[in-house]
XYZ file of C-alpha atoms in Angstrom:
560
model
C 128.425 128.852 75.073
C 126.842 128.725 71.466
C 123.541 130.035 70.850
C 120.781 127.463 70.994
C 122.798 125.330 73.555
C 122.018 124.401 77.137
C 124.933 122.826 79.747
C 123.824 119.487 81.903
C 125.528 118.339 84.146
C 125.225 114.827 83.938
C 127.102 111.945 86.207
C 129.435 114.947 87.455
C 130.106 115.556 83.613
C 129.631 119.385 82.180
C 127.614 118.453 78.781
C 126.845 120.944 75.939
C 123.375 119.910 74.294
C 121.436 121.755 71.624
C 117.887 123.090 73.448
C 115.787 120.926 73.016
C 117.552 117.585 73.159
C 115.256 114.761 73.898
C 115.600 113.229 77.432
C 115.897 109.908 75.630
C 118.574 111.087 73.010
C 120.884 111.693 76.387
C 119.482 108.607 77.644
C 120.770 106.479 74.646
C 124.566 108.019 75.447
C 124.650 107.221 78.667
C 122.729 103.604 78.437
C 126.311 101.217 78.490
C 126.643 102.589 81.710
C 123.845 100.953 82.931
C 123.561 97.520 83.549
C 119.543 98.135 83.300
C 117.545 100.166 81.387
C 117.227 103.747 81.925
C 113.495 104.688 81.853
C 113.005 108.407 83.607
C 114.905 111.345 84.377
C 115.279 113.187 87.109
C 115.773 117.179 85.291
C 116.715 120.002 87.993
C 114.772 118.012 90.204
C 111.985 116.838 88.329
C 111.016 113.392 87.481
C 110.654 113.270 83.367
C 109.930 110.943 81.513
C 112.289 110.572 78.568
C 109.833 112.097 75.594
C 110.365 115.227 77.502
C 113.002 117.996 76.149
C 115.921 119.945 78.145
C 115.124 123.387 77.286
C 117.664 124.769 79.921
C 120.714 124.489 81.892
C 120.466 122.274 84.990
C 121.664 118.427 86.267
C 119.874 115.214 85.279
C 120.242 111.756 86.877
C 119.126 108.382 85.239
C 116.420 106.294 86.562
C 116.407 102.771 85.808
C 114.573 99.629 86.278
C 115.923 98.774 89.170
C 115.179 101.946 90.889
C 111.674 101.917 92.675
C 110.666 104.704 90.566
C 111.892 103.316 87.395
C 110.254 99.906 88.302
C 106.878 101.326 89.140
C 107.136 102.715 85.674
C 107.680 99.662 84.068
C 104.915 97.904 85.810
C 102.653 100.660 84.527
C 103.608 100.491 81.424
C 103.710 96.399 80.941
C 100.045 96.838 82.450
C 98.925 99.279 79.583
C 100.698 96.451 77.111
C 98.778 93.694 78.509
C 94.990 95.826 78.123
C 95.763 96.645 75.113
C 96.770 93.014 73.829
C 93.343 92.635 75.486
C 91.639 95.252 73.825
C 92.850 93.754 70.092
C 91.952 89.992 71.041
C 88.384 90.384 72.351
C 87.670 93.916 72.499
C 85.190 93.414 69.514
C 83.454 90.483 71.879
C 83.010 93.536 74.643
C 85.488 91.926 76.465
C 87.905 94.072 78.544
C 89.692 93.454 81.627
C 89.917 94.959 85.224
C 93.586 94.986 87.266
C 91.818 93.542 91.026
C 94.981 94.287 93.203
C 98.770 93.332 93.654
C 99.502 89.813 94.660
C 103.134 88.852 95.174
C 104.935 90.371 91.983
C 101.861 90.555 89.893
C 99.131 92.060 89.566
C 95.776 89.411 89.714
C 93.643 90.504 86.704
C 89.776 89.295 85.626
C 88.274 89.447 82.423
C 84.903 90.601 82.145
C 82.081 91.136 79.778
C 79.365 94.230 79.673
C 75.886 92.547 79.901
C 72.823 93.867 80.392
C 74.479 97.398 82.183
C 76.863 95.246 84.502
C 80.094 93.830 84.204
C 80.301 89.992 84.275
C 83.492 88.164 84.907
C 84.353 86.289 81.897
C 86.078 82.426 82.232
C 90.100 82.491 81.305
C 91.134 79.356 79.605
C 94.621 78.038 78.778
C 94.196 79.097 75.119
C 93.336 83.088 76.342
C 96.248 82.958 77.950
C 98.410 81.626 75.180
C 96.695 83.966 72.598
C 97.382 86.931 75.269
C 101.092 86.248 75.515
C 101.663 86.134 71.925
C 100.159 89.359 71.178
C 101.845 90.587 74.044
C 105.081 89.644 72.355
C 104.213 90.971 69.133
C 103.302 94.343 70.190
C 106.928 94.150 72.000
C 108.566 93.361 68.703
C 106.944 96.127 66.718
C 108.164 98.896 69.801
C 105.234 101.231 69.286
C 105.716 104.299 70.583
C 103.985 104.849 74.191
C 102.176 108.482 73.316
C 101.933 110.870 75.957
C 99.135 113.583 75.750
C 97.257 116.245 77.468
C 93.684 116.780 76.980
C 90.791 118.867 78.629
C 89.133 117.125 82.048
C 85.587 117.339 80.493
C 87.249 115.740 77.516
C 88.596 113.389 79.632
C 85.505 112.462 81.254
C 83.669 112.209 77.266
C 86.537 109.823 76.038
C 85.927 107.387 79.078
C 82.312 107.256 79.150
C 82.409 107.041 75.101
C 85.155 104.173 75.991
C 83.096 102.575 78.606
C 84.987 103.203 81.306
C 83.034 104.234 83.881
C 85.192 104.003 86.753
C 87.947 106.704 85.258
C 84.817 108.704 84.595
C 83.527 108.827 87.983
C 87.090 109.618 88.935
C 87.303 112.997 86.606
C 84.153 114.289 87.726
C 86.079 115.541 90.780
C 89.340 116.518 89.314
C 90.443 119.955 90.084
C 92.911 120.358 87.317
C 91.658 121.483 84.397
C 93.840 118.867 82.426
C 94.596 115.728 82.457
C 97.364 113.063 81.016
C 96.723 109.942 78.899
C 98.183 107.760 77.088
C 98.047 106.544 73.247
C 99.125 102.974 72.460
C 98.487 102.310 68.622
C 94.940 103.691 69.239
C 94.220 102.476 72.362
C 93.614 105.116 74.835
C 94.107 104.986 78.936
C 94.872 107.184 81.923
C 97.734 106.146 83.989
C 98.829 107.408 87.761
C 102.436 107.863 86.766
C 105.090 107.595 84.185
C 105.438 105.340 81.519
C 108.525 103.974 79.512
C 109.024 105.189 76.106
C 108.068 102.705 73.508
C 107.039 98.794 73.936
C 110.472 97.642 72.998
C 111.543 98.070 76.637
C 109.080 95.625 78.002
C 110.521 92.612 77.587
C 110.422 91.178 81.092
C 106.993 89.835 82.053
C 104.930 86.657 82.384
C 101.199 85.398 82.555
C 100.210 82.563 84.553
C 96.313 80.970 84.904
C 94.889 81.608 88.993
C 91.691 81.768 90.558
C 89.185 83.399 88.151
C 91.601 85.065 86.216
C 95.255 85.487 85.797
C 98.534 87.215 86.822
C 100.324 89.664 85.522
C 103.919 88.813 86.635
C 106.867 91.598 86.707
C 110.595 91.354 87.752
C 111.651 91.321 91.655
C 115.163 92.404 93.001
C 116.570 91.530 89.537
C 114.982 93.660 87.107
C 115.566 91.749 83.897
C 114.375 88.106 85.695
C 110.666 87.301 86.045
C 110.361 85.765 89.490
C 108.069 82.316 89.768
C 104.480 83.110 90.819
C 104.038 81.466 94.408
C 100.290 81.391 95.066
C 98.992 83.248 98.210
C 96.000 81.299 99.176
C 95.429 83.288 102.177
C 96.446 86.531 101.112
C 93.961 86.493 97.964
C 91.106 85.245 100.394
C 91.885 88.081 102.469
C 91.800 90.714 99.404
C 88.759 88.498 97.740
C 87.261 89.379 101.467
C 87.503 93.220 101.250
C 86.245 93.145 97.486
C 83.039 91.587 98.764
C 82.598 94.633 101.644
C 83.698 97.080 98.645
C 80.798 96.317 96.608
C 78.572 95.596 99.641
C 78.619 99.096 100.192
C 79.025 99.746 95.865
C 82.515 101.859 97.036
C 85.061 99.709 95.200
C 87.075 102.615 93.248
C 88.163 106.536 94.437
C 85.321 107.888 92.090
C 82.926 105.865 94.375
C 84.134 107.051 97.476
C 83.833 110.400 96.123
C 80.379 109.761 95.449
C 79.463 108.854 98.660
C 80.897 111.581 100.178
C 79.132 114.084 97.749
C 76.148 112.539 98.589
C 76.162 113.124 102.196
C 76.062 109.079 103.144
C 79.517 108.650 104.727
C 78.024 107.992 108.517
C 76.279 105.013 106.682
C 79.162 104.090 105.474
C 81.288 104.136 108.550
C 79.088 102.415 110.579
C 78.563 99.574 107.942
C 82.982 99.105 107.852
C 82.788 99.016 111.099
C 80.171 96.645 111.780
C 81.755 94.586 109.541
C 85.729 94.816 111.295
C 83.742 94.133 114.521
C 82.620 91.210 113.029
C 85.573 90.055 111.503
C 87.405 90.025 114.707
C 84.425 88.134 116.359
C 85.209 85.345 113.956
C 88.824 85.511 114.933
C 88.163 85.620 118.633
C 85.638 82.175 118.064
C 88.429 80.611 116.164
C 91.263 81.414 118.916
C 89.172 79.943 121.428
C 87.708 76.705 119.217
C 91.658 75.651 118.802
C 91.587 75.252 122.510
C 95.455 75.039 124.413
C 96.404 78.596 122.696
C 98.006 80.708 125.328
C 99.891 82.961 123.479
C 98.153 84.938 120.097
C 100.966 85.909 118.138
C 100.151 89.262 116.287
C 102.459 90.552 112.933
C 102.116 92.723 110.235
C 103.730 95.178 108.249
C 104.158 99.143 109.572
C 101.271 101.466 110.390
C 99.040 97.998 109.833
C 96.795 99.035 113.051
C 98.551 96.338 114.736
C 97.816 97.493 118.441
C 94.483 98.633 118.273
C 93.612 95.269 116.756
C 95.345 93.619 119.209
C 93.356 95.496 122.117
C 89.969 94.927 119.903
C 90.515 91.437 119.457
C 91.427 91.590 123.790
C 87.962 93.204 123.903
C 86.435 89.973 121.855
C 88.160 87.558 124.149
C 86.879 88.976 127.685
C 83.516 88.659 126.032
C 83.833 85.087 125.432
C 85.049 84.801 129.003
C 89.275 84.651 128.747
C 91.157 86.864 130.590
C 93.742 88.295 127.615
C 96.487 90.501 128.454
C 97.935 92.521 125.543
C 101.764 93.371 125.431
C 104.536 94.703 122.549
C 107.295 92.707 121.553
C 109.142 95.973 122.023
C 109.952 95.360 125.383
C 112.019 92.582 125.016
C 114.638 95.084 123.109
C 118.322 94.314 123.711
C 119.919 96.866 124.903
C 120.669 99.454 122.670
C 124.470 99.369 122.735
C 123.933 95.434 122.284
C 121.890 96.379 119.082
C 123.042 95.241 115.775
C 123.998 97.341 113.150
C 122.594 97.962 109.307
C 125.169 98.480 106.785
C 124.447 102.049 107.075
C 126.144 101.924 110.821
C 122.139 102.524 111.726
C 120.842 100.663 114.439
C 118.464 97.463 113.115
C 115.495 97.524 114.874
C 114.236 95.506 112.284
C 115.687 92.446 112.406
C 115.234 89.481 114.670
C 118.532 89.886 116.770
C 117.354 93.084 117.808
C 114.885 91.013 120.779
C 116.252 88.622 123.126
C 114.813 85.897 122.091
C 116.338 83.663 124.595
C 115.020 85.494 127.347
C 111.551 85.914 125.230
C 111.650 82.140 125.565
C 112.369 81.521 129.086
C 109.725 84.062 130.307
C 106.829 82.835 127.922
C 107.804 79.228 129.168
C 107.247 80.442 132.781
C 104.378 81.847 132.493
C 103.188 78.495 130.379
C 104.266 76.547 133.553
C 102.180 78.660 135.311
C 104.884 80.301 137.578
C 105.098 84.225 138.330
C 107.080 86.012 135.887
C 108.248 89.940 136.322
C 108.272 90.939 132.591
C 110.409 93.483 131.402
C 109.394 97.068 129.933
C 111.302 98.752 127.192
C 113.092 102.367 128.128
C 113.125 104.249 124.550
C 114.602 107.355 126.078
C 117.643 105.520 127.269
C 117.526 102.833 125.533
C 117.925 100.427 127.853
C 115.218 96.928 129.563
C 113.772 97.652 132.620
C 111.648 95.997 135.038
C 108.641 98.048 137.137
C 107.185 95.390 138.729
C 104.786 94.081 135.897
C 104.375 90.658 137.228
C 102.193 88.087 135.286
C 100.773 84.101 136.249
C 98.812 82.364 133.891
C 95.556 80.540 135.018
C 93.173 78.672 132.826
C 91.814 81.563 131.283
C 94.602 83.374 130.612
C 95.790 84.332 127.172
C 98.652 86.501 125.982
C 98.151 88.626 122.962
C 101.664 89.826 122.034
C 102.375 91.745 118.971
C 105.164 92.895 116.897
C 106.954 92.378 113.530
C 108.800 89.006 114.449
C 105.231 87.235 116.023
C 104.940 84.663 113.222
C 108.664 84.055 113.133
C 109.080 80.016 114.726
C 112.667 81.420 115.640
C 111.444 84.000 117.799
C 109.103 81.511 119.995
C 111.295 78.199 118.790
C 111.418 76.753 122.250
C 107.175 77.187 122.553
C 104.833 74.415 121.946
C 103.653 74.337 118.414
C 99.658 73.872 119.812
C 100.197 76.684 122.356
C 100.538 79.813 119.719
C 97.275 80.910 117.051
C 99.575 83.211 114.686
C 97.563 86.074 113.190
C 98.728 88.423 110.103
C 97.297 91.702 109.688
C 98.206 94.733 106.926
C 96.115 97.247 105.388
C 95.533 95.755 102.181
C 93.473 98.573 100.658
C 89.830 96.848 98.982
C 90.023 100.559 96.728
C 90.935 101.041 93.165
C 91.740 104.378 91.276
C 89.636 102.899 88.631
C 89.807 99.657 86.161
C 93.263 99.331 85.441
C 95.226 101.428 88.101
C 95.722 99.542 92.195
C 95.962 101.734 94.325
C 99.260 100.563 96.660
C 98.788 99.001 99.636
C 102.024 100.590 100.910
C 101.214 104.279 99.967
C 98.091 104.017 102.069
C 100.324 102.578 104.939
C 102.713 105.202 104.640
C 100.051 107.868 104.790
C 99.545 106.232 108.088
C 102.643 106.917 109.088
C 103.324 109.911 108.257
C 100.501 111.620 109.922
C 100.821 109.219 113.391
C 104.489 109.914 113.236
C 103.747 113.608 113.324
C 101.273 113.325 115.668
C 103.185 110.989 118.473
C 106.676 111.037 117.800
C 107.135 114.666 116.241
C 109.037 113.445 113.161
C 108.435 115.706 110.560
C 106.797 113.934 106.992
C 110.287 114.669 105.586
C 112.097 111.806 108.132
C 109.513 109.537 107.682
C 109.649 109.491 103.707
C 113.646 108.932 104.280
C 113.359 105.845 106.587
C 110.433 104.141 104.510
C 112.715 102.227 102.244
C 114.207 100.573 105.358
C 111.300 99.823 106.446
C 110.365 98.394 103.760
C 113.564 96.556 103.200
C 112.759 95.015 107.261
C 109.051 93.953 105.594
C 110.399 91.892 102.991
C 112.973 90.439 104.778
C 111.145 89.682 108.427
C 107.529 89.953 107.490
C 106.236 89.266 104.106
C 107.707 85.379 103.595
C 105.739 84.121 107.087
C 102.294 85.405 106.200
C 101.030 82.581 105.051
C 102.485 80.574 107.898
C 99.091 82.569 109.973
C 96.224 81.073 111.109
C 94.387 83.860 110.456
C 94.701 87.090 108.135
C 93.288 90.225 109.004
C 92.662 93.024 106.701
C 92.659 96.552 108.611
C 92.353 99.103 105.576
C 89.044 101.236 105.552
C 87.704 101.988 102.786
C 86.852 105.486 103.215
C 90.086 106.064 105.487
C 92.557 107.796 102.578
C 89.731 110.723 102.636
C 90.624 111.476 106.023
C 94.191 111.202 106.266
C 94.032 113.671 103.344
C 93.159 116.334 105.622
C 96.046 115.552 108.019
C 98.701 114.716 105.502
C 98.741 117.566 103.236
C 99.863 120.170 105.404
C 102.705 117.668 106.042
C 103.601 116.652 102.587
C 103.533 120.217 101.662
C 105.758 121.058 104.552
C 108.808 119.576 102.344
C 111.124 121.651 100.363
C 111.504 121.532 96.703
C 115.159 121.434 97.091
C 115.047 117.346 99.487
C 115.717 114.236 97.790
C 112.056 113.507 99.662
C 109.976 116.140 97.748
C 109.893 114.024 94.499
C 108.096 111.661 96.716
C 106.093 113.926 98.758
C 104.852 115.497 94.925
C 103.709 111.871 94.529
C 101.398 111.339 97.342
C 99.984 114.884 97.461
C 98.818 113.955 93.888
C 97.806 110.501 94.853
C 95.574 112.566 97.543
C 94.289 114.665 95.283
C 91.952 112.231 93.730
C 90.091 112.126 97.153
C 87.307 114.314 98.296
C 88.573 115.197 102.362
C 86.457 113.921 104.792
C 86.413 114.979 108.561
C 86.917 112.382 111.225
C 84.262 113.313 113.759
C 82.093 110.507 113.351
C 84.640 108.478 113.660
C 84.356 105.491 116.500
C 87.119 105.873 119.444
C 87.953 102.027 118.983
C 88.337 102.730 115.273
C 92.210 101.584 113.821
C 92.018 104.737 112.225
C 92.083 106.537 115.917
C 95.510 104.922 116.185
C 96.668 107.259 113.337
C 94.662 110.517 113.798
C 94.048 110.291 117.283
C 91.697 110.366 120.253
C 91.722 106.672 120.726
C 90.494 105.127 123.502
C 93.258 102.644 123.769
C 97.030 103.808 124.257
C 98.156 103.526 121.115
């Protein structure tokens, strides 16, 4: 090999490079082979982004937009494009704007003004919105370059109070690494939890559309290079509007507020004040079951690790108060057999998807019961696989309520042959009311898989390794079975709390680090330790035994 070279092997190809070849110069090569854009790099096992250099032999793979980390990138990175369109509009008029949460595939965005020491949500017109999406556009057209670069974390914390942004600077006060990433976009300067594309000239896929008190940020779905139509969630963005209003009850609405809190020694405060305010919550659930009137059968979904049977035995709790009698059951047990399972088109069993229950039989028993006959339901076997019955007979009388849950519960085509009046449909996930700061979410589905990963390790002894593999088929199941009925609920029910990431910390690390450097998981696992490493750790003791959270850390007093 010459001097100064380096071999790649790239796509199962041997390639000579000079060292220090830019990621992006390989990138540019390979591009027609790619129907979308490549954006990262994955270098002897090491996501880079493409302003990076091979300095030595190895293997790199392409990441594109329609990878999930590729598309997470781009998200990031149209995000940074939109502030800073912001930031040259009105930034002169001390106008800046805040990223609230995700909503559909978009992020829901405010604009607000600094008076007086707070910030005040600012009115979006039509004509903002216009004047946004041009300069958008323009700062497309002119591809600036998207500027990594890595300063000191007292520096760090100088820049964003001198910026005004207080919320990164609360976050840096408790960074352990003595450095820390931003990023320079003509000027503008911003931290970032990830990678970011190269230049502006890549984001050309995007939208803005007018809601609530401020606006969307729209990015592609499935297809990468199409902008899907914005479908409002009316009940969804009550729900998140919901936990904003607890977040800055108790003035915790970012990480570096948490962290605050914990610092200061007021986290029992805390915990009793989320708590008091879940238990209330599912009071006003329970009052709204019972003022429908005819509902025998509370139909419980959500997406994974979303606390979905501790809420159902809470909101049991809430009923016998009020004077039903409700009886709490999974969906699970009306399993096919596993050798009548269908199959993914891995050759995996689908536990996912509807065919997996007998529904017919789901239909004939609840109809029973409705009639008010005695009906022997079934229990599920998961070490053989295989329905069984024990015994577990069940009659309805006037007080009676069932409160069944499992992924398919707001599905009509599970209960099709029910009466419409006789079901009150309730949607629950852990929609997080945290940010990392102003302009960075913090996902909804991380915090979920956190979840699982320590409950899986705890109850099922599946290593964090397994769980990381199976969570894109979960999530596959979620979009497909879950995600288009939630707004078909009655009710939504947010289960996130807000100081709960602190304490998973403690139990997911060990985990996370378990993973070796050599699994296609660890690249993931890297991710979330350094998603976790914003958090101060918290210990769980004064944690409540009817807590969600027990259902992932354990000693609950339910059996869960």
């Amino acid at each position: 090999m010459a001097e100064g070279k380096i071999r790649l092997s790239v796509e199962g190809e041997i390639r000579e490079y000079p060292r220090g070849t830019s990621f992006l110069a390989i990138a540019q090569e390979y591009q027609d082979r790619y129907a979308e854009d490549i954006v990262l790099t994955v270098y002897n096992n090491r996501l880079r982004e493409l302003g990076k250099c091979a300095d030595k032999d190895g293997t790199l793979a392409f990441i594109t937009t329609a990878d999930k980390t590729g598309k997470k990138a781009y998200r990031r990175s149209v995000t940074l494009l939109m502030q800073k369109a912001v930031f040259n509009l009105w930034g002169k008029e001390e106008i800046s704007v805040r990223v609230m949460h995700s909503i559909g595939q978009g992020y829901y965005c405010e604009l607000v003004r600094a008076e007086d020491g707070e910030r005040q949500r600012t009115a979006v017109s039509d004509q903002m919105i216009a004047e946004l999406k041009r300069e958008m556009y323009r700062l497309v057209m002119a591809d600036y370059e998207i500027e990594k670069r890595s300063i000191n974390t007292d520096d760090a914390v100088t820049l964003f109070h001198e910026l005004g942004m207080t919320d990164k600077e609360k976050l840096f006060r408790y960074r352990r690494s003595s450095r820390v990433n931003i990023y320079v976009l003509d000027h503008y300067k911003d931290y970032f939890y990830g990678f970011m594309v190269p230049s502006t000239g890549y984001l050309r896929y995007y939208d803005i559309t007018k809601y609530e008190d401020g606006f969307v940020l729209l990015f592609p779905g499935a297809n990468a290079k199409t902008v899907d139509e914005f479908c409002p969630s009316g009940k969804l963005f009550a729900a998140l509007k919901r936990s904003r209003d607890w977040g800055r009850l108790q003035k915790i609405d970012t990480i570096g507020a948490l962290n605050d809190a914990i610092a200061q020694g007021r986290m029992q405060e805390v915990i009793l004040t989320q708590e008091a305010l879940f238990e209330a919550r599912i009071v006003e659930v329970a009052e709204a079951i019972i003022q429908a009137e005819q509902k025998k059968f509370v139909m419980i979904a959500g997406p994974s690790s979303s606390g979905k049977t501790t809420f159902s035995h809470r909101l049991s709790t809430q009923l016998s108060a009020k004077g039903l009698k409700p009886h709490p059951f999974p969906l699970d047990d009306y399993y096919v057999n596993r050798d009548q399972c269908p199959k993914d088109e891995n050759g995996e069993y689908d536990l996912e998807c509807l065919e997996a229950l007998d529904v017919e039989l789901f239909n004939h028993d609840m109809n029973e019961l409705l009639a008010g006959r005695r009906v022997e339901l079934p229990s599920f076997n998961f070490k053989t696989g295989r329905r069984e019955y024990k015994g577990k007979f069940m009659q309805l009388g006037p007080d009676d309520i069932l409160v069944i849950e499992g992924i398919h519960g707001l599905n009509d085509r599970l209960s099709h042959s029910l009466p419409v009046e006789s079901k009150f449909k309730i949607y629950i996930s852990a929609l997080t009311q945290l940010n990392i700061d102003e302009h960075n979410c913090l996902p909804t589905t991380d915090g979920r898989m956190i979840r699982r990963i320590v409950r899986d390790a705890r109850t099922r002894g599946t290593c964090a390794k397994d769980t990381i593999a199976m969570w894109d088929s979960v999530r596959r199941g979620e979009e497909r079975y879950i995600f288009p009925f939630q707004e078909g609920a009655d009710v939504m029910f947010n289960s996130a709390l807000i100081y709960e990431l602190a304490v998973l910390k403690m139990y997911a690390e060990p985990l996370l680090f378990s993973i070796d450097k050599e699994c296609p998981e660890y690249l993931e696992a890297k991710r979330l330790l350094k998603f976790l490493d914003y958090f101060l750790p918290m210990p769980g003791e004064g944690i409540a035994k009817n807590s969600i959270l027990r259902e992932f850390i354990g000693g609950s007093c339910f059996q869960v």
